[in-house]
mmCIF file of C-alpha atoms in Angstrom:
data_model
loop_
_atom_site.group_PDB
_atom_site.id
_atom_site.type_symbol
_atom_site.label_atom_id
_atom_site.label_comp_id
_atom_site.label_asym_id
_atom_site.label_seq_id
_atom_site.Cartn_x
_atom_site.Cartn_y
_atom_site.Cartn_z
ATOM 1 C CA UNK P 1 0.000 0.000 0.000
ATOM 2 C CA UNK P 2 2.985 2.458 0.710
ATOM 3 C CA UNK P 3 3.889 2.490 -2.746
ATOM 4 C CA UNK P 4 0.772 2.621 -3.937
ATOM 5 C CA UNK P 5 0.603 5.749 -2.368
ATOM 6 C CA UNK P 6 3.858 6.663 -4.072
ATOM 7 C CA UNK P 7 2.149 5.977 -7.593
ATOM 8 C CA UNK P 8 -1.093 7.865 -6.408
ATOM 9 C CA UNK P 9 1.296 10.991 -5.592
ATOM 10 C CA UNK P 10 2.846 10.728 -8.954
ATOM 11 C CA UNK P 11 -0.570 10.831 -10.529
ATOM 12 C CA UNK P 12 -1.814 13.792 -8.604
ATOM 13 C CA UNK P 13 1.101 16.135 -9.427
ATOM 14 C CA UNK P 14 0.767 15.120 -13.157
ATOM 15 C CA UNK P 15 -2.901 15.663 -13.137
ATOM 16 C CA UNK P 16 -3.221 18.698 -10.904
ATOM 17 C CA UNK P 17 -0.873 21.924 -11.677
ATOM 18 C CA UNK P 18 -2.265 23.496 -8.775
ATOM 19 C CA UNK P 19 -0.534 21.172 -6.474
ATOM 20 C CA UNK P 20 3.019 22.578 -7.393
ATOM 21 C CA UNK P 21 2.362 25.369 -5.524
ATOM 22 C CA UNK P 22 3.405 24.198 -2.587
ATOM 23 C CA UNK P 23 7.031 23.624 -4.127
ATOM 24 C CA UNK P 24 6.716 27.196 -6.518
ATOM 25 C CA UNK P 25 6.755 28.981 -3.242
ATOM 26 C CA UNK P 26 8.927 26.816 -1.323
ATOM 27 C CA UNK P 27 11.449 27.314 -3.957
ATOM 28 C CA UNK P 28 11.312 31.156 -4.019
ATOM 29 C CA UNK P 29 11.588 31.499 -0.578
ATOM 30 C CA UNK P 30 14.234 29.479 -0.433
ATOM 31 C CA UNK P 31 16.484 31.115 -2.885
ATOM 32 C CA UNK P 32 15.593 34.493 -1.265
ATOM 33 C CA UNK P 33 16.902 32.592 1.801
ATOM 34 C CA UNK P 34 20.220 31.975 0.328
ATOM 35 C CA UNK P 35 21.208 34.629 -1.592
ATOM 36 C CA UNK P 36 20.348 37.687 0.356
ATOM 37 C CA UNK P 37 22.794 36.994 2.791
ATOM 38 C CA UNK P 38 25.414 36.651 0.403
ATOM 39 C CA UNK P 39 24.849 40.284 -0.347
ATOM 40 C CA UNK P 40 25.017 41.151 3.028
ATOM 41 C CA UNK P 41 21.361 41.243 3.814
ATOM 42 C CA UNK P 42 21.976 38.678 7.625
ATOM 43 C CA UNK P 43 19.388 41.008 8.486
ATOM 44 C CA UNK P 44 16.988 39.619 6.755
ATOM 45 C CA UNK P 45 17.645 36.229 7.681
ATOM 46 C CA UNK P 46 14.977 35.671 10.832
ATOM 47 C CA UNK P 47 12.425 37.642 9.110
ATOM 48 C CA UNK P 48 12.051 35.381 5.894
ATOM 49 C CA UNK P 49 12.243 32.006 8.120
ATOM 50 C CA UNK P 50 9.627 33.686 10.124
ATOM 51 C CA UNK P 51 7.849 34.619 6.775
ATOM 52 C CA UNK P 52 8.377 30.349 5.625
ATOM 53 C CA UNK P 53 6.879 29.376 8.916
ATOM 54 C CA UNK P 54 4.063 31.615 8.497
ATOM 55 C CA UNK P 55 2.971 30.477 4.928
ATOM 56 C CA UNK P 56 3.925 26.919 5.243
ATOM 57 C CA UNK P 57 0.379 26.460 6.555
ATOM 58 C CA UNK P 58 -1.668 27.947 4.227
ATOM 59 C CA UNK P 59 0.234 26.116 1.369
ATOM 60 C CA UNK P 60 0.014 22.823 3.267
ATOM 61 C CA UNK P 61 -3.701 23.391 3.827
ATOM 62 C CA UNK P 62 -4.404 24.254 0.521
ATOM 63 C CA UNK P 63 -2.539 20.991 -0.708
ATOM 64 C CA UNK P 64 -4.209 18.748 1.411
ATOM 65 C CA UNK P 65 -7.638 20.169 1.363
ATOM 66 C CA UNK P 66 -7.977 19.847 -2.354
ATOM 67 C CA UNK P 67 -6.724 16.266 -2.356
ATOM 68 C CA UNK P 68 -9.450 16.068 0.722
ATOM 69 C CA UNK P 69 -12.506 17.163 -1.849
ATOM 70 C CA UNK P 70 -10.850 15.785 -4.623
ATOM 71 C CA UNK P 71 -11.868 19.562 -6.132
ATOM 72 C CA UNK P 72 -8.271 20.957 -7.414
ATOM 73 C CA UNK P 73 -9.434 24.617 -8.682
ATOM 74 C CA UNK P 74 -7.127 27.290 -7.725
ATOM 75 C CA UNK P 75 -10.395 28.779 -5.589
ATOM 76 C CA UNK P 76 -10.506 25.471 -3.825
ATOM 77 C CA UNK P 77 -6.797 25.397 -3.477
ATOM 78 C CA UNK P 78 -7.282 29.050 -1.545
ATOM 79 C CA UNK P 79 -10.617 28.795 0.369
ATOM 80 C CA UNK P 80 -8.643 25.390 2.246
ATOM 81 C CA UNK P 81 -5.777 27.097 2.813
ATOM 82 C CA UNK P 82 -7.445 29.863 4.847
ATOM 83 C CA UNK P 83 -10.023 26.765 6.257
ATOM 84 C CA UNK P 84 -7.625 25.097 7.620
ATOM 85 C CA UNK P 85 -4.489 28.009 8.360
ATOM 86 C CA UNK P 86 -4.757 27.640 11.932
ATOM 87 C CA UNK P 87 -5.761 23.949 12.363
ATOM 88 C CA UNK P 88 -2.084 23.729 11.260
ATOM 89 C CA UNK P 89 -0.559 26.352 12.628
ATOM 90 C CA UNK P 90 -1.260 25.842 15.874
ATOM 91 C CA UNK P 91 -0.352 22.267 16.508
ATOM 92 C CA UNK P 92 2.951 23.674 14.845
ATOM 93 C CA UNK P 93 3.678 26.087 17.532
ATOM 94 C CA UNK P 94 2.860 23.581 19.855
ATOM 95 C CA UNK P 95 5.307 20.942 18.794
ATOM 96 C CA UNK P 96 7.407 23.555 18.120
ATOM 97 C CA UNK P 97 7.690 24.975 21.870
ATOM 98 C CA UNK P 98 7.801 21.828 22.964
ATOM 99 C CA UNK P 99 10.859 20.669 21.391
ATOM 100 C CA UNK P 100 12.549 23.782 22.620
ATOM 101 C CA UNK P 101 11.239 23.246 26.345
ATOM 102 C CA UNK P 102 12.568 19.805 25.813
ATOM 103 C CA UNK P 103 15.596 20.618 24.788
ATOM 104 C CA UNK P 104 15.862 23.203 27.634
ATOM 105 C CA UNK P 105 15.333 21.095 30.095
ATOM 106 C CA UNK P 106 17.890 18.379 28.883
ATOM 107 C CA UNK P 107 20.529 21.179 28.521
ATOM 108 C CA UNK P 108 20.546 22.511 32.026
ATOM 109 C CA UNK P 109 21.273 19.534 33.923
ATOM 110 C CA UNK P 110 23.903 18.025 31.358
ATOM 111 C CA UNK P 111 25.341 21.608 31.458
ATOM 112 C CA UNK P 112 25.622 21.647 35.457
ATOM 113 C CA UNK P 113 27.443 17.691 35.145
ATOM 114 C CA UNK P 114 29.921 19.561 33.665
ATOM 115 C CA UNK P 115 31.926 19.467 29.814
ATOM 116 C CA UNK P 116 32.436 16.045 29.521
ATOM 117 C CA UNK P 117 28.261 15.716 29.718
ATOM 118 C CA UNK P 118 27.463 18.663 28.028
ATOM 119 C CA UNK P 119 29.686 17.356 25.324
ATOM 120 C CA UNK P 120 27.079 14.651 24.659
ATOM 121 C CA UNK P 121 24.326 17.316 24.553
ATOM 122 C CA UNK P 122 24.023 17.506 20.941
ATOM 123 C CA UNK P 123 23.534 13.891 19.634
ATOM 124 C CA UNK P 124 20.580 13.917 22.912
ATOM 125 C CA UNK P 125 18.869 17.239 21.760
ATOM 126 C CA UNK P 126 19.098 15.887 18.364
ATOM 127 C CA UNK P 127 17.454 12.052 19.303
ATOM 128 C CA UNK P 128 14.771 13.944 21.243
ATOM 129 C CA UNK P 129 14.161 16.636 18.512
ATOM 130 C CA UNK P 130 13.872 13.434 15.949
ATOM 131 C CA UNK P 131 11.590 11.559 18.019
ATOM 132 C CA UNK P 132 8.957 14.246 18.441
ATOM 133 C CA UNK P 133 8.927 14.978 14.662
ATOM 134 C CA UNK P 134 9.257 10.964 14.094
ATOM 135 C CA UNK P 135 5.687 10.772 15.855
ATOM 136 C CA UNK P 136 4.285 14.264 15.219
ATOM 137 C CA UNK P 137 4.650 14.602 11.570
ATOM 138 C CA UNK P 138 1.467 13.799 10.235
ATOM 139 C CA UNK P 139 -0.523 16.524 12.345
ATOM 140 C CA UNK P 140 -1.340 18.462 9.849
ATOM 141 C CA UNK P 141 -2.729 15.795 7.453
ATOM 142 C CA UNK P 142 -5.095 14.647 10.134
ATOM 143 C CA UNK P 143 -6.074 18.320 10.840
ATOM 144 C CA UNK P 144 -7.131 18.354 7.337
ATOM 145 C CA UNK P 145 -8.512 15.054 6.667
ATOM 146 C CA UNK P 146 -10.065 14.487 10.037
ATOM 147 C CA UNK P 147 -11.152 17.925 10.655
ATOM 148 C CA UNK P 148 -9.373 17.988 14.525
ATOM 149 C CA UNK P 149 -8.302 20.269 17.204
ATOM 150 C CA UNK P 150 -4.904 21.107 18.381
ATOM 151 C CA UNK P 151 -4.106 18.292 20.708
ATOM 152 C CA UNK P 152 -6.442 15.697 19.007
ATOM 153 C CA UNK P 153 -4.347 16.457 15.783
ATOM 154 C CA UNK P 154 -0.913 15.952 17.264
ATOM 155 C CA UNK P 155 -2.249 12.851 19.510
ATOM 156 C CA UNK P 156 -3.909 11.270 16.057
ATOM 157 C CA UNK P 157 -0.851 11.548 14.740
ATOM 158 C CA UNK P 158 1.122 9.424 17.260
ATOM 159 C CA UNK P 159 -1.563 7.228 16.964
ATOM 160 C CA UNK P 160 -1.496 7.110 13.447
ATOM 161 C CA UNK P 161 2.448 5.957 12.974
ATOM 162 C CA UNK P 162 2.258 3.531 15.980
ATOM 163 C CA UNK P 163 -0.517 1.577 14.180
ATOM 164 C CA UNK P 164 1.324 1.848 10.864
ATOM 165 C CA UNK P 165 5.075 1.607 12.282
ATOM 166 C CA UNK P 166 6.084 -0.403 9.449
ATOM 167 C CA UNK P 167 4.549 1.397 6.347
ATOM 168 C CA UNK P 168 5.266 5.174 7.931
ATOM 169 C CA UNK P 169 9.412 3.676 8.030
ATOM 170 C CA UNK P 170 8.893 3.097 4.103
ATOM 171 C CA UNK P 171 7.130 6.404 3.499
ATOM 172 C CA UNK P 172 10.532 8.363 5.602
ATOM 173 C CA UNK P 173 12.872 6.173 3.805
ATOM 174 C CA UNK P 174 11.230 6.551 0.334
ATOM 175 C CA UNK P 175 11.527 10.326 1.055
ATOM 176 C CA UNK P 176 15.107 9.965 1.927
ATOM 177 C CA UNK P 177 15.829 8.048 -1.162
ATOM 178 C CA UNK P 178 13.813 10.578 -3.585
ATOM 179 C CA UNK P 179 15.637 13.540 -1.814
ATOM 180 C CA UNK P 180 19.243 12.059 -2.344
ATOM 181 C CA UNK P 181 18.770 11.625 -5.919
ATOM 182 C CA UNK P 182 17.367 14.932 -6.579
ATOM 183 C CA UNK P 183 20.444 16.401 -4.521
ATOM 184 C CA UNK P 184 22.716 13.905 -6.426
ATOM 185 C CA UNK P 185 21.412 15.111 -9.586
ATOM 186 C CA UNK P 186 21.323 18.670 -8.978
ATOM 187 C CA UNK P 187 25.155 18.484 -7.493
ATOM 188 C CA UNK P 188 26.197 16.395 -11.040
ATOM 189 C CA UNK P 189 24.371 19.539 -12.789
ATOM 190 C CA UNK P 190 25.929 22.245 -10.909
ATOM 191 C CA UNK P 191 29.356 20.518 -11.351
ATOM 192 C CA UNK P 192 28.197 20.638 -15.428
ATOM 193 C CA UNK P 193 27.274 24.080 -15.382
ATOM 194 C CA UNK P 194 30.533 25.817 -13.571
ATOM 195 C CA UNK P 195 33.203 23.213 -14.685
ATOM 196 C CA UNK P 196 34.780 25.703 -16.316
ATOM 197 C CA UNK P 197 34.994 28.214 -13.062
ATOM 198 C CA UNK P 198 35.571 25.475 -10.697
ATOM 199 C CA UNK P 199 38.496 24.316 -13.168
ATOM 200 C CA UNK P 200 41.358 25.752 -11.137
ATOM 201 C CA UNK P 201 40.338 23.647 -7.849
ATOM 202 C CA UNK P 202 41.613 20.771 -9.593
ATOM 203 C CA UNK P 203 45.488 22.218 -9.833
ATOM 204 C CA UNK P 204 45.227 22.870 -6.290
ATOM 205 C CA UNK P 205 47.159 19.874 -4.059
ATOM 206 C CA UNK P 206 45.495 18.337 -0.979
ATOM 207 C CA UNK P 207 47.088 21.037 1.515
ATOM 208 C CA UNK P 208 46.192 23.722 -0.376
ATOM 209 C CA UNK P 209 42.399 22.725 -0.866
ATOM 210 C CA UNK P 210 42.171 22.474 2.751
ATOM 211 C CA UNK P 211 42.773 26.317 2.665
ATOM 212 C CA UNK P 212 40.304 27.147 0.261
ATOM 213 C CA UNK P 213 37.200 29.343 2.047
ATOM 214 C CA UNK P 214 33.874 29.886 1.147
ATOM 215 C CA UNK P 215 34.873 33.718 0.306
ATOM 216 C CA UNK P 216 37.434 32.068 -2.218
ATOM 217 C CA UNK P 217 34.955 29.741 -3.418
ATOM 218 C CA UNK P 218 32.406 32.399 -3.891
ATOM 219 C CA UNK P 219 35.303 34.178 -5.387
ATOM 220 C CA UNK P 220 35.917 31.921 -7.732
ATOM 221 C CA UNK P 221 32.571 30.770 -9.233
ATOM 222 C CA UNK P 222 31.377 34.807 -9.572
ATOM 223 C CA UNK P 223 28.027 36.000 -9.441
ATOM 224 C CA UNK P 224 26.577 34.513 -12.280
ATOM 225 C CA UNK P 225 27.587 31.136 -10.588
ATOM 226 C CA UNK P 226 26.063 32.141 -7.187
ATOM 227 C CA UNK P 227 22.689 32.519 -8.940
ATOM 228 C CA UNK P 228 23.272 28.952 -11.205
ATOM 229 C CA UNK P 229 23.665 27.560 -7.633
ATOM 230 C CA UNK P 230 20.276 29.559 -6.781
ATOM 231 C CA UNK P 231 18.217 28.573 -9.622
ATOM 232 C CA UNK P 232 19.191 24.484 -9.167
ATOM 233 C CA UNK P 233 18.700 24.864 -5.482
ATOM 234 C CA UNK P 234 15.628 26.001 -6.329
ATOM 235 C CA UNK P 235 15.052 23.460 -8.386
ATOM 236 C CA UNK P 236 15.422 20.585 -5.761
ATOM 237 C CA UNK P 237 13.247 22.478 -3.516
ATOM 238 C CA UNK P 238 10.260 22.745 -5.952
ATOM 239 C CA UNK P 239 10.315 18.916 -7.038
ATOM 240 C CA UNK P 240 11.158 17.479 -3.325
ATOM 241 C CA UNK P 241 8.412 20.175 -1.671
ATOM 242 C CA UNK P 242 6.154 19.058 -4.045
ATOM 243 C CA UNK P 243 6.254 15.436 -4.069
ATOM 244 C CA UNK P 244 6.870 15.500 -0.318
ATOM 245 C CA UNK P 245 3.165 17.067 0.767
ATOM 246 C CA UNK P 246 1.429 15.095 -2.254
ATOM 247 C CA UNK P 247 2.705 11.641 -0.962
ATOM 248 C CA UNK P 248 2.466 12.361 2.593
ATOM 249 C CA UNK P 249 -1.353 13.484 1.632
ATOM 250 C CA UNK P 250 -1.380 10.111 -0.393
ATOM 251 C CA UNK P 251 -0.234 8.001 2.198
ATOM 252 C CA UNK P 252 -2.290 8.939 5.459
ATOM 253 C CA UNK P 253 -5.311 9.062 2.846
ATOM 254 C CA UNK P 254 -4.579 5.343 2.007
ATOM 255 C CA UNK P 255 -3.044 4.385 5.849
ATOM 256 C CA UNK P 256 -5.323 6.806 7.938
ATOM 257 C CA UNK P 257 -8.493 3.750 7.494
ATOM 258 C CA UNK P 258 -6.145 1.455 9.798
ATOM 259 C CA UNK P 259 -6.610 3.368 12.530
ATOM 260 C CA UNK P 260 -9.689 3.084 14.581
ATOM 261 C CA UNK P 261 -10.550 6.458 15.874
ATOM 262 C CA UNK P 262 -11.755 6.451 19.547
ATOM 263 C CA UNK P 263 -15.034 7.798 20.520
ATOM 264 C CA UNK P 264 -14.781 10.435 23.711
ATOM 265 C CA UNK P 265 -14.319 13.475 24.790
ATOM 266 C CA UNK P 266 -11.724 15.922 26.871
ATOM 267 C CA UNK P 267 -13.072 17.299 30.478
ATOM 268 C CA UNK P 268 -12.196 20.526 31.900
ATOM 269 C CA UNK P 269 -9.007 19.299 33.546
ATOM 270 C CA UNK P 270 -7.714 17.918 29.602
ATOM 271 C CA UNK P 271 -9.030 14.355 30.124
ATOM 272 C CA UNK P 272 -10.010 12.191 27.690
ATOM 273 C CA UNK P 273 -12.650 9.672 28.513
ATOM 274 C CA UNK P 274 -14.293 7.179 26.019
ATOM 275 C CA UNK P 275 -17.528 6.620 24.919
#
């Protein structure tokens, strides 16, 4: 069924135009994310990943809520992303301040052990922060699909990959796969396209490539090659972006079936009782 799911993703983004956009905008952003600061704009660096996290879920609302009606009109595409903008974006901020109370509360005890512990910090914050995006990742396809609430969404979504353990490893490693051969391909491409700047590199000896910076390598490859970098980064960003929210739409439509959805309610105090 998981690749099934990959086929049904293939379809919809050669059927349905509208469901690039996800990957249009992605891209964009993106490229304004990497080349302003190479002109000296750092400035603007927080602001446009503020600006990514802001949109990301209109877009992802407006992908899954067409696939949801099986309607894929640019007026559909827009009237689910502002339906479901905050269904999204609130389980987001959730899981997002959670992972950084998480990690807070991890650091300040390893940090108080002393270096040796807060040396292992890192690969611990980095377990944790995969775990809760392991489990958590399908939020905001069951805030579209099963209309839900903040806490419902993110605790469907647990739910959801422990009953489908198996088929949600395929669907992360079939993303892994398709994302390290469109970065394989686009690295082969940019190698094509500035062989002739990045020509001198391969007169340097070991010791002296170990000395190269990224102000010689920007340097070296120019502007024009800054914005051939830009326009293939883009590039990956559309096609993975793209193929990454149709699938995962694809998949929990197929999966989500699997998973019996308990009949209850939350009291006051935030507990849920069955029917």
């Amino acid at each position: 069924m998981t690749l099934g799911s990959l086929s049904g993703a293939a379809g919809l983004l050669r059927r349905h135009p509208v469901l690039w956009s996800v990957g249009i905008v992605m891209g964009v952003l993106a490229v304004i994310d990497l080349v302003i600061p190479l002109y000296g704009g750092t400035f603007y660096a927080e602001p446009l990943a503020l600006l990514q996290f802001l949109v990301m879920p209109f877009l992802a609302g407006g992908v899954y809520g067409t696939i949801r009606a099986n309607s894929f009109s640019a007026g559909e595409f827009l009237q689910s992303g502002k339906t479901y903008y905050f269904r999204i974006l609130l389980p987001a901020l959730l899981i997002f301040f959670a992972v950084i109370l998480t990690a807070f509360l991890l650091a300040i005890p390893l940090t108080l052990l002393g270096a040796g512990a807060a040396s292992g910090t890192m690969p611990l914050l980095l377990g944790v922060l995969v775990s809760i995006v392991f489990f958590t990742f399908f939020y905001d396809t069951v805030a579209v699909f099963e209309e839900t609430n903040v806490f419902e969404s993110i605790r469907r979504s647990v739910e959801f990959v422990m009953n489908n353990l198996g088929s949600v490893l395929v669907f992360y490693l079939v993303n892994i796969v398709v994302l390290v051969g469109i970065g394989f391909a686009a690295f082969v491409a940019i190698a094509a396209l500035l062989v002739d700047r990045l020509e001198p590199l391969t007169r340097l000896d070991p010791a002296e490539l170990q000395a190269v910076t990224p102000q010689d390598l920007l340097g070296l490859i120019g502007t024009e090659g800054i914005w051939t970098i830009a326009a293939v980064y883009a590039v990956v960003i559309v096609l993975f972006a793209a193929f990454l929210y149709a699938y995962k739409a694809s998949f929990f439509r197929d999966h989500a079936a699997s998973v019996p959805i308990q009949q209850g309610e939350y009291d006051e105090k935030g507990r849920w009782y069955k029917y």
